[in-house]
Amino acid sequence: MCGIVGAVATRPVAEILLEGLRRLEYRGYDSAGMALCSEGEISRLRRAGKVQALADGLAELPQQGTTGIAHTRWATHGKPTETNAHPHMSGESLAIVHNGIIENYEPLREMLKSQGYIFGSETDTEVVAHLLDHLLKTGITLIEALKQAITQLEGAYALGVIHADQPDQLLAARKGSPLVVGVGIGENFIASDQLALLPVTDRFMFLEEGDIAQITTTQIHIFDRQGTPVERSISQFEHGQAAAEKGEFKHFMLKEIYEQPEVMKRVLEGRISNGHLLEQAWGVTASDVFDRTERVQIVACGTSYHAGMIARYWIESLVGIPCQVEVASEFRYRDVVLSKDTLLITLSQSGETADTLAALREVKERVLASLAICNVPGSSLVRESELALMTNAGPEIGVASTKAFTSQLVALLMTTLILARRKGLDGAKEQQIVKELQALPALIDSLLEMDTAVAKMSEAFAEKHHSLFLGRGSLYPVAMEGALKLKEISYIHAEAYPAGELKHGPLALVDKDMPVVAVAPNNEMLDKLKSNLQEVRARGGELFVFTGCGQSIQNEQGVTTLTLPPVHPLLEPLAYTIPLQLLSYHVAVLKGTDVDQPRNLAKSVTVE
Ligand code: G6P
């Protein structure tokens, strides 16, 4: 994970780098550091803990440094201490920051030790600093040294490099970890994510796998993995500055929950004509691929995996073809049997999740085609997939995914409809479902009005240590997502079960200290679910039920119900997700946890 940012300018860059780190903290916040080049010397400051700890000490760095690199860490090799924090240096003159994992760092470290290098940290990164220095000793230039060094590196990296002898130059390289070049006027930048640089530029170059960049205040030279000079196009950032700021909201997560009505519009925008979906939105070869699709394999991690699980219900019932869903970290290492009529759908808000990306690379030659459903247009997953559908949710900063998830669901339902067309879904039915999708912003607005009632409900959870979430059918993955949200940000142990499984184990856990949440729309599964809820009541468990109009679950001692407005059955998973997002948010606020940056987690998991 980790976030890196770098700048080469004619003005002091410390504050620019610091603001960049604040915006990258979602990628990790175990430690932070910065190195600045000033008057032929490199000065470095590192602190364990959050970026604020670095900010508090910033006066210790020379204020006039105009070239610099900075880093916020999510520890992989070595504890989150100051000595393991980046930037790492070789001698007094060379400093680097790194995001990724150098898999062959051990033999490299042994080789470098035999050359007399002394290692000050436990990180894999430090080998890159010493390797560069070792290569520089052969008399080559810094850019040549970087070109040679990366041929010796195995694993994933995004690197930023500065050297005291060349204070007007910032070098960068990427393979397997994201890195953008921010193009300014008389100054240029690098960062793990465009968001970091929005205060200084809205123009970006996306480096491709194996690219190296040599950057000065006025020039950006890019070399591909063969070392050949190449041009990379410049694109404009599409979302406004406000997307990366909290505004009136106390937390990014709450802001992002409230953005969902707007996001629902954006996923549909430009993709509907006369009530029908435009399949060109999926890519130039989409029609041909969808014509030949006879089965679907979905691969994803975390919250995105839950979106995939919901899509399976839609695809199998509306399209009538088999759909498998699996977490990428398992899928990539299994002897998966795939056929040439399989559409592989990878789901990822970031488009950089290491396991999902690896799964795509592993099987893409063995399937009909790959479709990425993703929120980041220039991401690796999008670039490496044949088809792509952007979810257009805008930047999501809160580590717990909310709007990215619901936008994925809309994209998946749209994809389901496109596939269902081939299997006889008639035009009128498609139009009717599209109409329901277009009504989602209003529906979500009305669901957000439940906020106060959900906040009241959350009081019953704040002192608890465990909870159970139940659902049936396509609401079972919604229960899983509700449980994941609660555990991520409130640290309350939360487990989800398909309600019918209750009596096969989890019922043993139920007592008055185990609140049980049920997502129970008024559908054909409700009667079954009600029996399951009786089993909980009979054991003294306290129930919190989100349900639909016209059902007969009553508020009574030990049962709290909240009624949702009427929802089309296909959209129930989307609708019932919203109050569960609010529930976990309010419980976390009551518990006083770090809502946007929960402990031990990161937004974008670019390591295995
Ligand atoms: C991390 C994030 C989750 C996310 C998961 C998959 O765990 O904290 O919110 O669901 O990664 O990320 P992706 O970018 O592939 O959707």
XYZ file of C-alpha atoms and ligand atoms in Angstrom:
624
model
C 0.000 0.000 0.000
C 1.774 3.202 1.147
C 1.448 6.581 -0.488
C 4.236 8.469 -2.189
C 4.434 12.037 -3.374
C 7.262 14.041 -4.908
C 7.835 17.508 -6.323
C 10.385 19.468 -8.296
C 9.690 23.198 -8.355
C 11.157 26.649 -8.051
C 9.205 27.342 -4.864
C 9.533 25.525 -1.513
C 7.736 22.178 -1.684
C 7.475 21.003 1.950
C 3.871 22.173 2.374
C 2.857 20.728 -1.006
C 4.322 17.360 -0.037
C 2.692 17.481 3.383
C -0.740 18.206 1.935
C -0.142 15.386 -0.574
C 0.588 12.998 2.296
C -2.558 14.061 4.136
C -4.560 13.170 1.058
C -2.730 9.848 0.701
C -3.147 8.794 4.305
C -5.956 6.487 3.243
C -3.213 4.283 1.756
C -1.514 3.751 5.098
C -0.668 5.705 8.213
C 1.887 3.718 10.175
C 4.629 6.319 9.712
C 5.425 9.305 7.533
C 8.564 10.937 6.214
C 9.948 13.549 3.892
C 13.320 14.333 2.278
C 14.135 17.726 0.781
C 17.014 18.804 -1.361
C 18.422 22.195 -0.493
C 21.818 23.809 -1.151
C 23.374 20.577 -2.336
C 22.272 18.581 0.705
C 19.466 16.209 1.512
C 17.621 16.705 4.796
C 15.250 14.069 6.025
C 12.551 13.928 8.678
C 10.659 10.782 9.649
C 8.104 10.054 12.311
C 6.282 6.930 13.477
C 2.507 7.368 13.416
C 0.271 9.572 11.375
C 1.172 12.401 9.001
C 0.316 14.899 11.752
C 3.361 13.704 13.692
C 5.501 14.617 10.680
C 3.710 17.961 10.326
C 4.477 18.733 13.980
C 8.197 18.371 13.317
C 8.345 19.976 9.907
C 10.137 23.096 11.171
C 13.215 20.862 11.539
C 13.556 20.643 7.749
C 15.076 23.458 5.656
C 12.107 25.531 4.558
C 13.581 26.494 1.189
C 13.897 22.956 -0.308
C 12.472 22.987 -3.848
C 12.851 19.292 -4.695
C 11.554 16.578 -2.417
C 9.877 13.258 -1.831
C 7.543 12.108 0.908
C 5.867 8.922 2.055
C 3.102 7.592 4.257
C 3.578 3.951 5.168
C 1.508 0.818 5.565
C 4.051 -1.526 7.077
C 4.906 -4.772 5.295
C 8.569 -5.451 6.153
C 9.533 -4.315 9.629
C 7.560 -2.631 12.366
C 6.046 0.833 11.989
C 8.998 2.592 13.625
C 10.894 5.731 12.704
C 13.914 3.767 11.456
C 11.710 1.762 9.101
C 9.922 4.888 7.849
C 10.685 6.204 4.371
C 12.467 8.010 2.763
C 15.366 5.591 2.914
C 18.851 6.879 2.162
C 22.121 5.518 0.946
C 24.872 7.698 2.394
C 24.056 11.365 2.739
C 23.136 12.132 -0.838
C 20.512 9.720 -2.145
C 16.953 9.320 -0.893
C 14.092 7.168 -2.115
C 10.460 6.462 -1.344
C 8.781 3.222 -2.341
C 5.320 1.707 -2.506
C 5.141 -2.031 -3.154
C 7.184 -5.061 -2.238
C 10.648 -6.032 -3.454
C 10.369 -9.802 -3.398
C 14.066 -10.542 -3.945
C 15.297 -8.085 -1.303
C 17.083 -10.765 0.702
C 19.664 -11.841 -1.939
C 20.074 -8.187 -2.920
C 20.723 -7.249 0.694
C 23.329 -10.001 1.046
C 25.059 -8.847 -2.149
C 25.059 -5.212 -0.977
C 26.285 -6.145 2.501
C 29.195 -7.950 0.897
C 29.990 -4.663 -0.836
C 30.177 -2.932 2.539
C 26.703 -1.400 2.767
C 25.265 -1.177 6.258
C 21.500 -1.487 6.611
C 19.705 0.725 9.094
C 16.171 -0.621 8.648
C 14.298 -3.908 8.330
C 12.588 -2.833 5.126
C 12.777 -4.283 1.637
C 12.997 -0.707 0.329
C 16.420 0.078 1.695
C 18.042 -2.345 -0.761
C 16.876 -0.126 -3.618
C 18.623 2.920 -2.148
C 21.914 1.063 -1.703
C 21.596 -0.683 -5.063
C 21.274 2.695 -6.770
C 24.283 4.027 -4.901
C 26.258 0.898 -5.773
C 25.458 1.343 -9.464
C 26.291 5.071 -9.349
C 29.783 4.148 -8.209
C 30.419 2.666 -11.666
C 30.299 6.240 -12.967
C 26.910 6.163 -14.670
C 24.215 8.832 -14.336
C 21.359 8.609 -11.859
C 18.801 7.832 -14.570
C 21.039 5.073 -15.956
C 21.468 3.688 -12.451
C 17.687 3.602 -12.006
C 17.239 1.889 -15.375
C 19.768 -0.767 -14.391
C 18.462 -1.132 -10.837
C 14.923 -1.968 -11.855
C 16.135 -4.804 -14.051
C 17.354 -6.398 -10.814
C 14.151 -5.863 -8.849
C 11.463 -8.515 -8.562
C 8.084 -7.645 -7.167
C 6.089 -4.449 -7.252
C 7.218 -0.884 -6.936
C 6.426 2.733 -7.392
C 9.589 4.687 -6.653
C 10.568 8.311 -6.176
C 14.272 9.166 -6.131
C 16.243 12.358 -5.428
C 19.985 13.004 -5.229
C 21.848 15.904 -3.650
C 24.217 16.223 -6.630
C 21.273 16.689 -9.010
C 18.945 18.898 -6.997
C 16.816 19.887 -9.972
C 15.745 16.373 -10.826
C 13.133 13.950 -9.552
C 13.148 10.363 -10.830
C 10.280 7.927 -10.709
C 9.574 4.358 -11.767
C 6.617 2.030 -11.539
C 5.748 -1.604 -11.958
C 2.774 -3.164 -10.249
C 2.074 -0.168 -7.988
C 0.252 2.951 -9.134
C 2.072 6.209 -9.904
C 0.990 9.344 -11.719
C 2.992 12.333 -12.864
C 1.287 15.633 -12.100
C 2.013 18.218 -14.758
C 2.292 21.771 -13.449
C 3.501 25.069 -14.889
C 7.204 25.423 -14.173
C 6.915 22.601 -11.634
C 6.082 18.914 -11.791
C 5.061 16.210 -9.366
C 4.602 12.506 -8.768
C 2.078 10.739 -6.544
C 0.416 7.401 -5.907
C -2.936 8.971 -6.650
C -4.140 12.093 -8.417
C -5.956 13.216 -5.271
C -2.660 14.016 -3.596
C -1.847 16.652 -6.175
C -5.181 18.343 -6.769
C -4.181 21.524 -4.905
C -1.335 22.035 -7.404
C -2.508 20.552 -10.701
C -5.396 18.855 -12.445
C -3.315 17.483 -15.355
C -1.867 14.005 -15.112
C 0.222 11.460 -16.995
C -0.353 7.825 -16.048
C 2.866 5.849 -16.060
C 2.597 2.403 -17.598
C 4.058 -0.843 -16.279
C 7.857 -0.628 -16.339
C 8.003 3.115 -17.093
C 10.712 5.374 -15.717
C 10.303 9.152 -15.539
C 12.994 11.821 -15.386
C 11.355 14.990 -14.198
C 12.584 18.570 -13.879
C 10.665 21.816 -13.395
C 10.111 22.146 -17.136
C 10.524 18.683 -18.638
C 9.149 15.184 -18.224
C 11.029 12.436 -20.046
C 9.480 8.967 -19.923
C 11.226 5.718 -20.855
C 9.438 2.412 -21.260
C 10.624 -0.909 -19.840
C 13.091 -1.292 -22.722
C 14.525 2.142 -21.937
C 13.107 3.652 -25.119
C 11.841 7.250 -24.832
C 8.033 7.269 -25.054
C 5.227 9.820 -24.901
C 2.427 9.373 -22.367
C -0.669 11.462 -22.929
C -1.844 14.054 -20.441
C -5.380 13.800 -19.113
C -7.450 16.230 -17.114
C -8.829 15.235 -13.692
C -12.574 14.887 -14.105
C -13.935 15.454 -10.639
C -13.918 18.848 -8.927
C -11.617 19.727 -6.028
C -14.513 19.431 -3.592
C -14.534 15.673 -4.154
C -11.459 15.375 -1.968
C -12.698 17.587 0.880
C -15.045 16.862 3.777
C -17.087 20.039 3.473
C -19.846 20.276 6.074
C -19.544 16.610 7.078
C -17.730 15.377 10.150
C -16.203 12.428 8.310
C -15.507 11.457 4.704
C -17.524 8.288 5.250
C -20.663 10.241 6.123
C -20.113 12.604 3.193
C -19.729 9.632 0.889
C -22.892 7.979 2.214
C -24.780 11.193 1.501
C -23.271 11.501 -1.990
C -24.954 8.275 -3.075
C -28.049 9.828 -4.717
C -25.746 11.919 -6.921
C -23.486 8.935 -7.614
C -26.465 6.839 -8.745
C -27.129 9.474 -11.435
C -23.512 9.475 -12.542
C -23.318 5.696 -13.063
C -26.277 5.871 -15.405
C -25.255 9.093 -17.153
C -24.543 8.739 -20.872
C -25.436 5.047 -20.816
C -29.161 5.162 -21.463
C -31.063 6.125 -24.580
C -34.857 5.859 -24.847
C -34.993 3.823 -21.687
C -32.478 1.259 -23.007
C -28.884 0.717 -22.033
C -26.191 1.566 -24.585
C -23.867 -1.374 -24.685
C -21.064 0.574 -26.354
C -20.449 2.030 -22.875
C -18.769 -1.289 -21.987
C -16.205 -1.023 -24.802
C -15.819 -1.416 -28.541
C -15.941 -5.190 -28.564
C -18.733 -5.413 -25.972
C -21.521 -6.526 -28.325
C -19.511 -9.396 -29.695
C -18.314 -10.484 -26.245
C -21.795 -10.376 -24.716
C -23.208 -12.330 -27.696
C -20.836 -15.156 -26.912
C -21.060 -15.100 -23.088
C -22.487 -18.336 -21.677
C -21.179 -18.078 -18.125
C -19.763 -15.446 -15.814
C -16.899 -15.594 -13.339
C -16.673 -12.683 -10.897
C -13.467 -12.046 -8.944
C -12.987 -9.357 -6.287
C -11.891 -8.599 -2.719
C -13.523 -7.076 0.367
C -16.595 -4.978 -0.214
C -16.283 -5.460 -3.974
C -16.616 -9.208 -3.407
C -19.937 -8.633 -1.687
C -21.132 -6.646 -4.717
C -20.159 -9.639 -6.854
C -22.130 -12.001 -4.627
C -25.256 -9.915 -5.089
C -24.732 -9.831 -8.858
C -24.753 -13.610 -8.916
C -28.411 -13.631 -7.833
C -29.258 -11.138 -10.583
C -27.305 -12.899 -13.336
C -28.620 -16.369 -12.584
C -32.247 -15.237 -12.282
C -32.415 -12.660 -15.098
C -29.885 -13.998 -17.600
C -30.208 -17.659 -16.688
C -26.528 -18.503 -17.136
C -24.179 -19.836 -14.438
C -22.279 -17.263 -12.411
C -19.439 -18.020 -10.009
C -18.049 -15.511 -7.518
C -14.786 -15.861 -5.638
C -12.372 -13.782 -3.585
C -9.328 -13.008 -5.703
C -6.745 -14.137 -3.136
C -8.123 -17.699 -3.329
C -9.087 -17.737 -6.992
C -5.613 -16.796 -8.210
C -3.979 -19.763 -6.514
C -6.555 -22.433 -7.343
C -6.593 -24.741 -10.343
C -9.646 -23.001 -11.697
C -11.571 -24.644 -14.502
C -12.662 -22.009 -16.998
C -14.236 -22.280 -20.392
C -13.800 -20.121 -23.468
C -17.385 -18.870 -23.213
C -16.766 -17.312 -19.777
C -16.857 -13.584 -19.221
C -14.462 -12.704 -16.397
C -15.702 -9.717 -14.397
C -13.217 -8.127 -12.010
C -14.693 -5.707 -9.509
C -12.564 -3.131 -7.751
C -13.123 0.412 -6.595
C -9.394 1.211 -6.856
C -8.425 -0.921 -9.833
C -5.098 -1.583 -8.110
C -5.879 -4.383 -5.645
C -2.945 -6.760 -6.014
C -4.906 -10.011 -5.738
C -7.633 -8.951 -8.174
C -5.055 -7.757 -10.662
C -3.075 -10.978 -10.321
C -6.245 -13.035 -10.830
C -6.961 -11.159 -14.046
C -3.429 -11.690 -15.314
C -3.545 -15.354 -14.356
C -6.640 -16.293 -16.333
C -7.321 -13.643 -18.946
C -5.993 -15.796 -21.777
C -8.287 -18.663 -20.768
C -11.613 -16.850 -20.892
C -13.728 -15.220 -23.552
C -12.940 -11.704 -22.354
C -12.388 -9.650 -19.235
C -14.569 -6.814 -18.008
C -13.373 -4.470 -15.246
C -16.013 -2.668 -13.208
C -13.990 0.019 -11.546
C -13.986 3.555 -10.147
C -10.562 4.695 -11.380
C -10.261 5.201 -15.145
C -6.466 5.049 -15.484
C -6.036 2.123 -13.102
C -4.097 -1.035 -13.934
C -7.215 -3.218 -13.882
C -8.958 -1.030 -16.442
C -5.946 -0.786 -18.688
C -5.381 -4.519 -18.678
C -8.991 -5.576 -19.270
C -10.633 -5.837 -22.640
C -13.859 -4.184 -21.506
C -14.434 -1.680 -18.746
C -17.360 0.028 -17.129
C -16.496 2.982 -14.908
C -18.614 3.436 -11.807
C -18.015 7.210 -11.714
C -18.474 7.389 -7.955
C -15.777 10.065 -7.621
C -12.925 9.785 -5.123
C -13.769 7.701 -2.069
C -11.554 8.650 0.859
C -13.128 6.800 3.808
C -11.414 3.428 4.090
C -14.802 1.742 4.581
C -16.309 1.621 1.120
C -19.841 3.005 0.728
C -20.628 4.884 -2.488
C -18.116 2.770 -4.427
C -20.090 -0.325 -3.394
C -23.537 0.953 -4.373
C -22.193 2.286 -7.673
C -20.716 -1.157 -8.370
C -24.137 -2.669 -7.744
C -25.735 -0.367 -10.306
C -22.997 -1.161 -12.838
C -23.524 -4.870 -12.193
C -27.271 -4.659 -12.610
C -26.746 -2.764 -15.882
C -24.365 -5.484 -17.047
C -26.942 -8.115 -16.059
C -29.573 -6.391 -18.204
C -27.261 -6.234 -21.203
C -26.567 -9.960 -20.906
C -30.232 -10.755 -20.262
C -31.172 -9.114 -23.577
C -29.383 -11.951 -25.344
C -31.420 -14.493 -23.433
C -34.811 -13.068 -24.219
C -35.381 -10.266 -21.701
C -37.954 -8.210 -23.523
C -37.478 -4.523 -24.241
C -40.398 -3.441 -22.063
C -39.024 -5.249 -19.014
C -35.596 -3.706 -19.585
C -37.201 -0.264 -19.804
C -39.097 -0.878 -16.593
C -35.938 -1.864 -14.677
C -34.005 1.060 -16.151
C -36.794 3.325 -14.911
C -36.353 1.882 -11.435
C -32.621 2.544 -11.673
C -33.312 6.128 -12.679
C -35.508 6.494 -9.601
C -32.654 5.402 -7.303
C -31.504 8.927 -6.357
C -34.959 9.734 -4.954
C -35.159 6.352 -3.228
C -31.773 6.829 -1.563
C -32.741 10.355 -0.509
C -35.718 8.888 1.316
C -33.559 6.169 2.894
C -31.139 8.805 4.178
C -34.068 10.325 6.057
C -33.848 7.284 8.338
C -30.535 8.648 9.653
C -31.857 9.884 13.007
C -33.741 6.671 13.691
C -30.678 4.583 12.782
C -28.473 6.772 15.004
C -30.861 6.045 17.897
C -30.686 2.335 17.145
C -26.880 2.461 17.150
C -26.885 3.194 20.900
C -27.762 -0.433 21.550
C -24.512 -1.551 19.865
C -21.874 0.780 21.253
C -21.243 -1.241 24.424
C -21.456 -4.656 22.755
C -18.542 -6.842 21.696
C -20.273 -9.115 19.185
C -23.156 -8.983 16.731
C -24.821 -11.160 14.146
C -26.213 -10.057 10.768
C -28.833 -12.168 9.009
C -30.314 -12.081 5.529
C -31.691 -14.465 2.938
C -31.313 -14.628 -0.827
C -29.626 -11.567 -2.347
C -29.929 -9.905 1.063
C -27.454 -12.374 2.549
C -24.473 -10.608 0.900
C -26.026 -7.335 2.112
C -25.857 -8.734 5.651
C -22.201 -9.679 4.982
C -21.456 -6.140 3.857
C -23.259 -4.728 6.919
C -21.166 -6.939 9.206
C -17.947 -5.979 7.395
C -18.720 -2.267 7.763
C -19.394 -2.633 11.477
C -16.227 -4.609 12.209
C -14.033 -2.364 10.025
C -14.848 0.892 11.728
C -16.201 0.091 15.188
C -14.016 -2.961 15.891
C -17.099 -4.847 17.114
C -16.942 -8.475 16.078
C -19.695 -8.916 13.504
C -20.585 -12.058 11.611
C -23.089 -12.540 8.832
C -25.103 -15.673 8.220
C -27.724 -16.721 5.731
C -30.606 -16.838 8.188
C -31.444 -20.477 7.365
C -28.026 -21.528 8.676
C -28.619 -20.006 12.081
C -29.563 -23.258 13.729
C -26.445 -24.993 12.407
C -24.117 -23.228 14.804
C -24.417 -19.502 15.417
C -27.621 -19.871 17.422
C -25.381 -21.206 20.204
C -23.892 -17.704 20.507
C -27.180 -15.870 20.834
C -27.971 -14.273 24.198
C -28.904 -10.812 25.444
C -25.385 -9.486 24.753
C -25.447 -10.440 21.086
C -27.535 -7.972 19.057
C -28.902 -9.592 15.911
C -29.493 -7.435 12.833
C -31.795 -8.743 10.124
C -32.372 -7.350 6.635
C -35.892 -8.527 5.927
C -37.671 -6.958 2.971
C -41.260 -7.924 2.408
C -40.526 -10.538 -0.256
C -41.094 -14.240 -0.845
C -38.379 -15.132 1.696
C -39.918 -13.117 4.527
C -41.946 -15.915 6.105
C -38.895 -18.151 6.179
C -36.836 -15.374 7.715
C -39.479 -14.668 10.348
C -39.184 -18.240 11.622
C -35.431 -17.748 11.880
C -36.001 -14.560 13.871
C -38.315 -16.408 16.249
C -35.427 -18.765 16.948
C -33.384 -15.738 18.041
C -36.164 -14.287 20.232
C -36.700 -17.637 21.910
C -33.043 -17.522 23.065
C -33.317 -14.010 24.491
C -31.467 -12.368 21.565
C -32.269 -8.729 20.826
C -33.402 -8.143 17.246
C -32.928 -5.090 15.025
C -34.923 -5.587 11.864
C -34.824 -3.512 8.681
C -37.968 -4.403 6.846
C -40.468 -3.356 4.180
C -43.945 -1.831 4.292
C -46.914 -4.092 4.883
C -45.186 -6.898 6.767
C -46.083 -8.062 10.214
C -42.896 -7.869 12.275
C -43.909 -5.598 15.145
C -41.866 -3.433 17.462
C -42.008 -5.074 20.862
C -39.771 -5.753 23.816
C -36.513 -7.024 22.315
C -37.491 -6.279 18.719
C -36.765 -2.922 17.094
C -37.927 -2.537 13.512
C -37.258 0.194 10.990
C -39.447 0.215 7.901
C -38.011 1.101 4.504
C -40.100 2.653 1.720
C -41.353 0.327 -1.058
C -38.503 -0.949 -3.240
C -38.457 -2.939 -6.505
C -37.290 -6.479 -5.585
C -34.173 -6.204 -7.772
C -33.106 -3.066 -5.945
C -33.602 -4.398 -2.421
C -29.868 -5.141 -1.953
C -29.034 -1.531 -2.830
C -31.721 -0.043 -0.614
C -31.053 -2.181 2.471
C -27.348 -1.385 2.294
C -27.931 2.294 3.104
C -29.294 1.945 6.680
C -26.573 -0.611 7.442
C -23.915 1.906 6.335
C -25.484 4.488 8.631
C -25.672 1.993 11.503
C -21.966 1.165 11.402
C -21.101 4.854 11.029
C -23.080 5.894 14.107
C -21.803 3.007 16.217
C -18.217 3.993 15.329
C -18.893 7.635 16.195
C -20.367 6.599 19.553
C -17.345 4.419 20.221
C -15.010 7.244 19.239
C -12.978 5.221 16.764
C -11.154 6.702 13.778
C -14.022 6.398 11.291
C -12.169 7.321 8.099
C -8.905 5.617 8.944
C -9.663 2.528 11.017
C -6.698 0.789 12.603
C -4.646 -1.728 10.573
C -6.552 -1.160 7.317
C -5.899 0.708 4.113
C -8.050 1.851 1.238
C -6.065 0.436 -1.577
C -4.423 -2.930 -1.012
C -1.646 -3.089 -3.566
C 0.196 -5.910 -1.819
C -0.728 -9.563 -1.653
C -9.563 -2.790 0.993
C -10.546 -1.655 1.254
C -11.966 -2.140 1.004
C -12.091 -2.715 -0.390
C -11.047 -3.798 -0.661
C -11.005 -4.165 -2.127
O -9.735 -3.779 1.946
O -10.428 -1.189 2.580
O -12.869 -1.063 1.174
O -13.363 -3.255 -0.555
O -9.753 -3.317 -0.322
O -10.596 -3.036 -2.834
P -10.963 -2.741 -4.338
O -10.269 -1.431 -4.639
O -10.411 -3.857 -5.159
O -12.438 -2.630 -4.447
